Every structure is written in C-alpha cells, then in structure tokens.
Amino acid sequence: MSTSTAGTSRTGGRWIQQWDPEDEAFWESTGKRTANRNLIFSVLSEHIGFSIWSLWSVMVLFMGPKYHVDPAGKFFLVAMPTLVGAFVRIPYTVAVARFGGRNWTVVSALLLLLPTLAAAYVMHPGTSYTTFMLVAALTGLGGGNFASSMTNINAFFPMRRKGWALGLNAGGGNIGVPVIQLIALAVITWAGATHPRIVLGIYLPLIIVAAACAALFMDNLAPMKSDTGALAAVIKEKHTWLMSVLYIGSFGSFIGFSFAFGLVLQNQFGRTPLQAAQLTFIGPLLGSLIRPIGGKLADRFGGSRITFWNFVAMAAATCVVVYASSVKSLPVFLVGFIALFVFAGLGNGSTYKMIPGIFDAKAQDRIAVHGDTQEQAAAWSRRMSGAAIGVIGAVGALGGLLINLAFRQSFLTAKSGTPAFVSFLAAYGVCFALTWAVYLRRPSAAPAEAQRPALAEV
C-alpha cells in the first residue's frame, strides 16, 4: 500500500492527510495518541471478527445425534470458514487502501451480521448438511477482518513499534476464539446443548457496537492508497512465499487447532460436549494472550531468532502430543496440546514482526544499490510490507484448513489423531529448518556486505 501524500484528494473529518510515524517529533506530539486510539477500536472489531470466524467450532458442540452429522462431517464444517477466510483476506487488504481503514472497519464489522443471522435461522435439526456448509462458509468473512485490520495498523505505527502493535492487534483479535468458546460453555452449562441461538443472540448487538465504535473513533489515512503494483511485486518476492510457509506453521496451527480442539476431545477421548467445552478455550486463550509477547520479544531479539526457537519448541510439544495420543492419556495430551497453542501464539507475533523487518532491510539495500533516499526507501518498505501482510495472512490461514483435513483423514483411517500429529511434527521440522537456513545462517564465505545482519535481525 502506498503512503505517499502526493496527489491525494480524499478529505473529510475522519481523513488524516499527513502521516509520518517515523518522525519522532510528530510521533510524540500527535502520532502516538492517534495510532493507539485506532489500535484500540481495531482490536475490538477484529476480536468480534475472530469470534464469528470460529463460530462453527462451537456450533458443532450443539449438534447432537438429531442433526445426523458424523465426526468427519463436523471436521468439514469447521474447515470451511478457514478456507473462505483465507481467500477473502487479499481483497480485504486491498479494501483498506481503497476505502480507508476506518470506513472498511465499519463495513467489515456490519458484514458479520450475515453469517450470524444465517446461523440463527438454520441452527436446528432437519437442516440439510449442504445448508450448514453454505452458512459455515459465510462465517469466513470474519477471517478477512484480520487481514484488513493488520494492514491498517501496520500503516499507523513506526518500524520500532510494529512488533508490539501488530502483536497486540492480532492477540486481541485472536482472543475472540476462546471468548466465544467460553460463551458457548456458559450456554451449555446453564441452558443445555439445545440452545445454540443464545450464543448468536449475544453476538448480534456486539457486532453493532464494534461497527459504531469504528465509525465514531477511528480514522482513515489519506496517504494510504490502493497499490496493485505493490501487490504484484510482493507476489514475485521469494520472501513472501517463505514467510507464508512459516505463517502456515504458526497462525495456521493456532486457528486450525482452535477450530478442531473440541472435536478431537470428543472423538479421541470420549468427552461430552460440556466436558469438551470446559477445556477447549484454554489453549486459544493462552495462545492469544502470548502473541503480543512474541512481537515484543521479536522487537528486542530479532523475529527470526524467536521464530526459530519457537518452531523447535512446537516440535517438542508435538512429540508430547504424539506420545499422549498413542497411549490415550488425556492429562499428558492436554499439557502438550496447550503448549502447542502457547508456542503457536508466540510464533504468530514473531513471524508477523519479521514481515516489515524483511522489507525494511531490503529497503536499506535499495539506498546502496539504486540510490534511493531514506524517505523513498521507507515508503517502499511500507508499500511492500503492507501488501505482503495481506498475501502472507491469506496463505497462512490455509494452514487451518490443512489441519482440519488432516484430522478428518486421520480419524477416518486410524480412528485416532496420532497420524495427523505426526504430520504436524514433520511440518514444524521444515519450518525451523527453513528459518535457520534463510534468516539465521551466515555463510562464512560470503562477502562482508552479504554478511550484514539485514535479514538475520528481522
């Protein structure tokens, strides 16, 4: 997304015409207060978006025998929103620059009324499975809110604060997953597993509140313009696809496990819907809370270092889960699986910090190679990182789809999640090897300039 101020004609009370967060005087006098205000209400809207995106992870807990949907069908139901959410992330990213961050936050929040009202209409025994799938697909709109929110907040904050700001924005949004699971737990506890519409009735007014707050308190950045050239450029950039793989491993794991946790507990350990609901929120909650810490650690020690060790830890936690799954030990399984959530959340923060860091390092190279000024290099970095966030977020979200499909196939063929966890272990091995090989390794034979820690410190 372009942030050049030249030639913009977008005016009005909620349009900010000049924005330069890298200028410390501007940041301290005006920028910080405005950016933090937009961050707060961005988190609120994204939080509701995540809740609606993960709606079917709790709706399946209400689908008893009268619904005639088997476990394999339920895994497909929770996978469908992930697929749609991945595809809408790129247009949602572009929409921020096209319509303005505040304006699109209002629209994207109101769009959440569609899947919520549709679910309220069809959520009863006798509804066809095809109808359930179509309504589940609608909830994928909530996944798009993440990409537009992150792209918007990325433009508000200076490079030195992006890790914390993006981590807080994403973490506050991610908490929408355990919150809706806690609400479902409360409903099942107090009203029983036959009243799913109570959950939906709670969220309808919250959607209106999120849209109203965005309209009243957020701003549009006039310098941020739609830049299809940047989108085309990042698609050709190898680091976009390398980071997409890492984001599949971190965020894909978080969202995939969040959607599937309750079903795994029911099918592998024989938990009832109430017993599953009492446990499913713990992992997503801890993973969400730790995400800003992942961004903060990346700000201090470098995103690539945190990401590398994080994937090593995820592989170790997966080994615990594989053991527990094979011997059917629920306590050990919970320890390993919740650890997976925690490290996935930590990795979400560190991998997202790496994205602007990579393009900032490449921007510095442009000063030496192409003769760009510091201002031109900074503008190029913001354009590229903003576009890359949309693409990487879209591809990374597909990890959630792959996880649910792996679980479905694993339970169909082995009546256990063990084969799926073994495949996840292999994937995390690829991720930490990739992080080391591309972003940490420093070949001793390389020229001194090539050994400059531009990418190693992202």
mmCIF file of C-alpha atoms in Angstrom, residues 241-421:
data_model
loop_
_atom_site.group_PDB
_atom_site.id
_atom_site.type_symbol
_atom_site.label_atom_id
_atom_site.label_comp_id
_atom_site.label_asym_id
_atom_site.label_seq_id
_atom_site.Cartn_x
_atom_site.Cartn_y
_atom_site.Cartn_z
ATOM 1 C CA TRP A 241 6.292 -17.271 -0.002
ATOM 2 C CA LEU A 242 8.933 -18.260 2.526
ATOM 3 C CA MET A 243 7.150 -16.258 5.196
ATOM 4 C CA SER A 244 3.833 -17.771 4.081
ATOM 5 C CA VAL A 245 5.222 -21.213 4.919
ATOM 6 C CA LEU A 246 6.273 -20.013 8.372
ATOM 7 C CA TYR A 247 2.900 -18.385 8.918
ATOM 8 C CA ILE A 248 1.137 -21.609 7.953
ATOM 9 C CA GLY A 249 3.145 -23.233 10.734
ATOM 10 C CA SER A 250 2.342 -20.587 13.364
ATOM 11 C CA PHE A 251 -1.022 -18.986 12.657
ATOM 12 C CA GLY A 252 -2.321 -21.951 10.654
ATOM 13 C CA SER A 253 -1.654 -24.123 13.685
ATOM 14 C CA PHE A 254 -3.361 -21.695 16.053
ATOM 15 C CA ILE A 255 -6.566 -21.320 14.056
ATOM 16 C CA GLY A 256 -6.690 -24.956 12.943
ATOM 17 C CA PHE A 257 -6.221 -26.304 16.466
ATOM 18 C CA SER A 258 -8.713 -23.745 17.828
ATOM 19 C CA PHE A 259 -11.407 -24.986 15.457
ATOM 20 C CA ALA A 260 -10.627 -28.688 15.946
ATOM 21 C CA PHE A 261 -9.809 -28.945 19.669
ATOM 22 C CA GLY A 262 -13.343 -29.743 20.833
ATOM 23 C CA LEU A 263 -13.884 -32.352 18.130
ATOM 24 C CA VAL A 264 -10.575 -34.061 18.934
ATOM 25 C CA LEU A 265 -11.515 -34.274 22.610
ATOM 26 C CA GLN A 266 -14.907 -35.766 21.767
ATOM 27 C CA ASN A 267 -13.685 -38.282 19.207
ATOM 28 C CA GLN A 268 -10.367 -39.389 20.717
ATOM 29 C CA PHE A 269 -11.088 -39.136 24.427
ATOM 30 C CA GLY A 270 -14.876 -39.599 24.520
ATOM 31 C CA ARG A 271 -15.619 -36.223 26.082
ATOM 32 C CA THR A 272 -19.220 -34.960 26.083
ATOM 33 C CA PRO A 273 -19.957 -31.520 24.530
ATOM 34 C CA LEU A 274 -19.975 -29.972 28.024
ATOM 35 C CA GLN A 275 -16.723 -31.680 29.027
ATOM 36 C CA ALA A 276 -15.094 -30.599 25.754
ATOM 37 C CA ALA A 277 -16.328 -27.020 26.143
ATOM 38 C CA GLN A 278 -14.767 -26.878 29.613
ATOM 39 C CA LEU A 279 -11.332 -27.412 28.052
ATOM 40 C CA THR A 280 -11.353 -26.026 24.510
ATOM 41 C CA PHE A 281 -10.988 -22.355 25.452
ATOM 42 C CA ILE A 282 -7.764 -22.784 27.476
ATOM 43 C CA GLY A 283 -5.345 -23.250 24.572
ATOM 44 C CA PRO A 284 -6.710 -20.457 22.336
ATOM 45 C CA LEU A 285 -6.835 -18.084 25.321
ATOM 46 C CA LEU A 286 -3.196 -18.639 26.291
ATOM 47 C CA GLY A 287 -2.084 -18.560 22.647
ATOM 48 C CA SER A 288 -3.865 -15.233 22.136
ATOM 49 C CA LEU A 289 -2.528 -13.628 25.300
ATOM 50 C CA ILE A 290 1.069 -14.513 24.486
ATOM 51 C CA ARG A 291 1.001 -13.252 20.895
ATOM 52 C CA PRO A 292 1.924 -9.634 21.802
ATOM 53 C CA ILE A 293 4.809 -11.023 23.854
ATOM 54 C CA GLY A 294 6.040 -12.800 20.739
ATOM 55 C CA GLY A 295 6.038 -9.460 18.940
ATOM 56 C CA LYS A 296 7.772 -7.742 21.855
ATOM 57 C CA LEU A 297 10.480 -10.423 22.039
ATOM 58 C CA ALA A 298 10.950 -10.090 18.286
ATOM 59 C CA ASP A 299 11.371 -6.318 18.646
ATOM 60 C CA ARG A 300 14.136 -6.918 21.176
ATOM 61 C CA PHE A 301 15.950 -10.050 19.991
ATOM 62 C CA GLY A 302 15.006 -10.342 16.314
ATOM 63 C CA GLY A 303 11.987 -12.065 14.804
ATOM 64 C CA SER A 304 13.964 -14.822 13.124
ATOM 65 C CA ARG A 305 15.649 -15.951 16.359
ATOM 66 C CA ILE A 306 12.360 -16.101 18.249
ATOM 67 C CA THR A 307 10.639 -17.836 15.339
ATOM 68 C CA PHE A 308 13.371 -20.477 15.017
ATOM 69 C CA TRP A 309 13.344 -21.488 18.673
ATOM 70 C CA ASN A 310 9.589 -21.289 18.721
ATOM 71 C CA PHE A 311 9.257 -23.913 15.978
ATOM 72 C CA VAL A 312 11.760 -26.105 17.833
ATOM 73 C CA ALA A 313 9.505 -25.824 20.892
ATOM 74 C CA MET A 314 6.409 -26.600 18.801
ATOM 75 C CA ALA A 315 8.096 -29.746 17.502
ATOM 76 C CA ALA A 316 8.923 -30.800 21.074
ATOM 77 C CA ALA A 317 5.333 -30.179 22.205
ATOM 78 C CA THR A 318 4.072 -32.211 19.270
ATOM 79 C CA CYS A 319 6.229 -35.134 20.376
ATOM 80 C CA VAL A 320 4.459 -34.985 23.744
ATOM 81 C CA VAL A 321 1.078 -34.945 21.993
ATOM 82 C CA VAL A 322 2.002 -37.904 19.760
ATOM 83 C CA TYR A 323 3.001 -39.929 22.824
ATOM 84 C CA ALA A 324 -0.155 -38.967 24.739
ATOM 85 C CA SER A 325 -2.337 -39.673 21.733
ATOM 86 C CA SER A 326 -0.842 -43.127 21.218
ATOM 87 C CA VAL A 327 -1.308 -44.136 24.888
ATOM 88 C CA LYS A 328 -4.634 -42.256 25.246
ATOM 89 C CA SER A 329 -3.511 -40.181 28.240
ATOM 90 C CA LEU A 330 -5.771 -37.115 28.421
ATOM 91 C CA PRO A 331 -3.726 -35.209 31.084
ATOM 92 C CA VAL A 332 -0.472 -35.545 29.142
ATOM 93 C CA PHE A 333 -2.315 -34.756 25.904
ATOM 94 C CA LEU A 334 -3.693 -31.532 27.388
ATOM 95 C CA VAL A 335 -0.244 -30.443 28.576
ATOM 96 C CA GLY A 336 1.290 -30.987 25.139
ATOM 97 C CA PHE A 337 -1.631 -29.574 23.161
ATOM 98 C CA ILE A 338 -1.947 -26.434 25.287
ATOM 99 C CA ALA A 339 1.834 -25.948 24.942
ATOM 100 C CA LEU A 340 1.302 -26.120 21.168
ATOM 101 C CA PHE A 341 -1.239 -23.298 21.432
ATOM 102 C CA VAL A 342 1.139 -21.182 23.518
ATOM 103 C CA PHE A 343 4.044 -21.574 21.109
ATOM 104 C CA ALA A 344 1.795 -21.077 18.083
ATOM 105 C CA GLY A 345 0.651 -17.772 19.609
ATOM 106 C CA LEU A 346 4.212 -16.728 20.364
ATOM 107 C CA GLY A 347 5.221 -17.604 16.804
ATOM 108 C CA ASN A 348 2.328 -15.586 15.396
ATOM 109 C CA GLY A 349 3.802 -12.470 16.959
ATOM 110 C CA SER A 350 7.392 -13.114 15.918
ATOM 111 C CA THR A 351 6.615 -14.113 12.313
ATOM 112 C CA TYR A 352 4.481 -11.002 11.763
ATOM 113 C CA LYS A 353 7.313 -8.842 13.087
ATOM 114 C CA MET A 354 9.598 -10.452 10.511
ATOM 115 C CA ILE A 355 7.500 -9.202 7.573
ATOM 116 C CA PRO A 356 8.081 -5.425 7.919
ATOM 117 C CA GLY A 357 11.617 -6.173 9.130
ATOM 118 C CA ILE A 358 12.477 -8.072 5.956
ATOM 119 C CA PHE A 359 11.260 -5.305 3.672
ATOM 120 C CA ASP A 360 12.914 -2.626 5.787
ATOM 121 C CA ALA A 361 16.227 -4.461 5.410
ATOM 122 C CA LYS A 362 15.692 -4.739 1.652
ATOM 123 C CA ALA A 363 14.801 -1.044 1.549
ATOM 124 C CA GLN A 364 18.181 -0.194 3.053
ATOM 125 C CA ASP A 365 19.779 -2.206 0.267
ATOM 126 C CA ARG A 366 17.911 -0.008 -2.239
ATOM 127 C CA ILE A 367 19.696 3.037 -0.832
ATOM 128 C CA ALA A 368 23.076 1.499 -1.656
ATOM 129 C CA VAL A 369 22.134 -0.211 -4.933
ATOM 130 C CA HIS A 370 19.574 2.155 -6.504
ATOM 131 C CA GLY A 371 20.485 5.412 -4.822
ATOM 132 C CA ASP A 372 17.106 5.833 -3.098
ATOM 133 C CA THR A 373 16.802 8.449 -0.399
ATOM 134 C CA GLN A 374 15.940 7.363 3.142
ATOM 135 C CA GLU A 375 12.402 8.664 2.656
ATOM 136 C CA GLN A 376 11.969 6.785 -0.629
ATOM 137 C CA ALA A 377 13.295 3.594 0.921
ATOM 138 C CA ALA A 378 10.918 3.916 3.899
ATOM 139 C CA ALA A 379 7.951 4.488 1.576
ATOM 140 C CA TRP A 380 8.906 1.420 -0.485
ATOM 141 C CA SER A 381 9.174 -0.661 2.681
ATOM 142 C CA ARG A 382 5.712 0.397 3.878
ATOM 143 C CA ARG A 383 4.172 -0.349 0.473
ATOM 144 C CA MET A 384 5.707 -3.789 0.240
ATOM 145 C CA SER A 385 5.152 -4.871 3.850
ATOM 146 C CA GLY A 386 1.517 -3.724 3.769
ATOM 147 C CA ALA A 387 0.843 -5.763 0.631
ATOM 148 C CA ALA A 388 2.835 -8.732 1.926
ATOM 149 C CA ILE A 389 0.802 -8.859 5.138
ATOM 150 C CA GLY A 390 -2.341 -9.490 3.085
ATOM 151 C CA VAL A 391 -0.803 -12.207 0.930
ATOM 152 C CA ILE A 392 1.015 -13.968 3.776
ATOM 153 C CA GLY A 393 -2.045 -13.771 6.001
ATOM 154 C CA ALA A 394 -4.186 -15.337 3.269
ATOM 155 C CA VAL A 395 -1.805 -18.199 2.533
ATOM 156 C CA GLY A 396 -1.049 -18.766 6.214
ATOM 157 C CA ALA A 397 -4.733 -19.128 7.061
ATOM 158 C CA LEU A 398 -4.886 -22.137 4.761
ATOM 159 C CA GLY A 399 -2.881 -23.949 7.423
ATOM 160 C CA GLY A 400 -6.066 -24.122 9.473
ATOM 161 C CA LEU A 401 -7.816 -25.859 6.588
ATOM 162 C CA LEU A 402 -4.976 -28.344 6.204
ATOM 163 C CA ILE A 403 -5.027 -29.166 9.910
ATOM 164 C CA ASN A 404 -8.741 -29.921 9.946
ATOM 165 C CA LEU A 405 -8.495 -32.010 6.787
ATOM 166 C CA ALA A 406 -5.574 -33.914 8.333
ATOM 167 C CA PHE A 407 -7.624 -34.608 11.457
ATOM 168 C CA ARG A 408 -10.591 -35.741 9.372
ATOM 169 C CA GLN A 409 -8.499 -38.189 7.385
ATOM 170 C CA SER A 410 -6.662 -39.378 10.495
ATOM 171 C CA PHE A 411 -9.870 -40.230 12.350
ATOM 172 C CA LEU A 412 -11.398 -41.831 9.258
ATOM 173 C CA THR A 413 -8.474 -44.175 8.673
ATOM 174 C CA ALA A 414 -6.925 -44.717 12.116
ATOM 175 C CA LYS A 415 -9.765 -43.736 14.489
ATOM 176 C CA SER A 416 -7.150 -41.539 16.176
ATOM 177 C CA GLY A 417 -5.475 -38.168 15.740
ATOM 178 C CA THR A 418 -1.971 -39.668 16.064
ATOM 179 C CA PRO A 419 -1.163 -39.806 12.306
ATOM 180 C CA ALA A 420 -2.232 -36.163 11.963
ATOM 181 C CA PHE A 421 0.070 -35.091 14.793
#
